[in-house]
Short mmCIF file of C-alpha atoms in Angstrom, two decimals:
data_model
loop_
_atom_site.label_atom_id
_atom_site.label_comp_id
_atom_site.label_asym_id
_atom_site.label_seq_id
_atom_site.Cartn_x
_atom_site.Cartn_y
_atom_site.Cartn_z
CA MET A 4 0.00 0.00 0.00
CA THR A 5 1.30 3.43 -0.86
CA ARG A 6 0.00 6.81 0.21
CA ALA A 7 0.31 9.89 -1.98
CA ASP A 8 3.19 11.10 0.23
CA GLY A 9 5.21 8.01 -0.72
CA THR A 10 5.05 6.16 2.59
CA THR A 11 4.42 2.47 2.17
CA ARG A 12 3.32 -0.57 4.13
CA ARG A 13 3.59 -4.27 3.39
CA ARG A 14 0.85 -6.58 4.54
CA SER A 15 0.21 -10.27 4.05
CA LYS A 16 -2.87 -11.43 2.21
CA ALA A 17 -4.28 -12.82 5.47
CA ASP A 18 -3.86 -9.44 7.21
CA VAL A 19 -5.88 -7.55 4.58
CA ARG A 20 -8.68 -9.98 3.76
CA GLU A 21 -11.45 -7.49 4.63
CA LEU A 22 -9.65 -4.71 2.78
CA GLY A 23 -9.44 -6.94 -0.29
CA ALA A 24 -13.20 -7.44 -0.27
CA LEU A 25 -13.82 -3.68 0.00
CA LEU A 26 -11.33 -2.92 -2.77
CA GLY A 27 -12.94 -5.55 -4.97
CA SER A 28 -16.41 -4.09 -4.51
CA ALA A 29 -15.15 -0.56 -5.22
CA ALA A 30 -13.24 -1.78 -8.29
CA LEU A 31 -16.45 -3.23 -9.75
CA ALA A 32 -17.42 0.36 -10.55
CA GLY A 33 -14.40 0.56 -12.86
CA GLY A 34 -15.86 0.04 -16.30
CA GLY A 35 -14.52 2.88 -18.43
CA ALA A 36 -10.98 3.31 -19.73
CA GLU A 37 -10.69 7.05 -19.06
CA PRO A 38 -7.83 8.28 -16.86
CA VAL A 39 -8.54 9.30 -13.29
CA LYS A 40 -9.08 12.98 -12.67
CA GLY A 41 -6.79 14.42 -10.05
CA ARG A 42 -3.99 12.99 -7.98
CA VAL A 43 -3.92 9.34 -6.93
CA ASP A 44 -4.08 9.37 -3.13
CA TRP A 45 -3.86 5.59 -2.56
CA ARG A 46 -2.32 2.81 -4.60
CA VAL A 47 -2.56 -0.85 -3.61
CA SER A 48 -0.54 -3.34 -5.63
CA LEU A 49 -1.22 -7.05 -5.49
CA GLU A 50 1.94 -9.00 -6.13
CA ARG A 51 3.06 -12.60 -6.03
CA ASN A 52 6.71 -13.61 -6.12
CA GLY A 53 7.73 -10.07 -7.06
CA GLN A 54 5.35 -9.85 -10.02
CA THR A 55 2.51 -7.32 -9.99
CA LEU A 56 -0.79 -9.05 -10.71
CA ALA A 57 -3.09 -6.06 -10.32
CA ARG A 58 -3.24 -2.54 -8.92
CA VAL A 59 -6.08 -0.48 -7.49
CA GLU A 60 -5.77 3.30 -7.40
CA LEU A 61 -8.01 5.78 -5.60
CA ALA A 62 -8.15 9.37 -6.79
CA GLY A 63 -10.82 11.68 -5.41
CA ASN A 64 -14.17 10.03 -6.08
CA GLN A 65 -12.75 7.59 -8.65
CA VAL A 66 -11.23 4.14 -8.55
CA ARG A 67 -9.07 2.57 -11.25
CA TRP A 68 -8.32 -1.15 -11.58
CA LEU A 69 -5.27 -2.19 -13.61
CA GLU A 70 -4.58 -5.84 -14.28
CA ASN A 71 -1.71 -7.26 -16.34
CA ASN A 72 -2.07 -6.19 -19.98
CA ALA A 73 -5.83 -5.54 -19.81
CA ALA A 74 -7.18 -2.03 -20.36
CA PRO A 75 -7.63 -0.16 -17.08
CA GLY A 76 -11.13 0.17 -15.71
CA THR A 77 -12.05 3.52 -14.17
CA GLY A 78 -15.28 4.31 -12.41
CA THR A 79 -17.04 6.29 -9.73
CA PRO A 80 -18.41 4.04 -6.99
CA PRO A 81 -20.84 5.35 -4.36
CA ALA A 82 -19.15 7.82 -2.01
CA GLY A 83 -19.81 5.61 1.00
CA SER A 84 -17.93 2.77 -0.66
CA LEU A 85 -14.79 4.83 -1.21
CA ASP A 86 -15.06 6.34 2.28
CA SER A 87 -15.08 2.81 3.73
CA VAL A 88 -12.08 1.80 1.61
CA ARG A 89 -10.09 4.87 2.64
CA GLU A 90 -10.96 4.39 6.31
CA MET A 91 -9.85 0.76 6.22
CA LEU A 92 -6.67 1.67 4.31
CA GLU A 93 -5.80 4.17 7.05
CA ASN A 94 -6.49 1.60 9.77
CA VAL A 95 -4.47 -1.14 8.09
CA PHE A 96 -1.72 1.34 7.24
CA GLU A 97 -1.34 2.42 10.87
CA GLU A 98 -1.26 -1.11 12.33
CA PRO A 99 2.23 -2.29 13.28
CA ALA A 100 3.63 -4.99 11.01
CA PRO A 101 6.92 -6.85 10.66
CA GLY A 102 9.40 -4.81 8.65
CA GLY A 103 7.66 -1.49 9.35
CA ALA A 104 7.36 1.36 6.89
CA SER A 105 9.77 2.53 4.28
CA LYS A 106 10.05 5.86 2.51
CA LEU A 107 10.10 5.38 -1.26
CA ALA A 108 9.44 7.53 -4.27
CA PRO A 109 5.75 8.47 -4.36
CA LEU A 110 3.33 5.80 -5.53
CA VAL A 111 5.74 2.89 -5.88
CA PRO A 112 3.80 -0.42 -5.81
CA VAL A 113 4.38 -2.56 -2.74
CA GLU A 114 4.02 -6.32 -2.54
CA VAL A 115 1.14 -7.75 -0.54
CA GLN A 116 2.63 -11.08 0.47
CA SER A 117 0.70 -14.36 0.43
CA ARG A 118 1.09 -16.78 3.30
#
């Protein structure tokens, strides 16, 4: 997970199960291929063995889903949905985890490790 300020957190798949469900439901709104308007404030990359499988980006009231070589899907889910995702991202982000945080260039994808 990466915030707009470039701070990152790594979490295992088991640690973010509920977040994954919320991200999935928000990403369902992503049907168009238009770019997001405004700055991406959250980026969550799903990786396995160092390879990015998919990425979800939140920007204002929009969500964009990018997966492998498929065209990105951008949409505007209900505001409550994105509010819930952002709240959970903040909560998960602030929880202590092995390895702690690292400061990287803004919006660098971070592996979510499977157990």
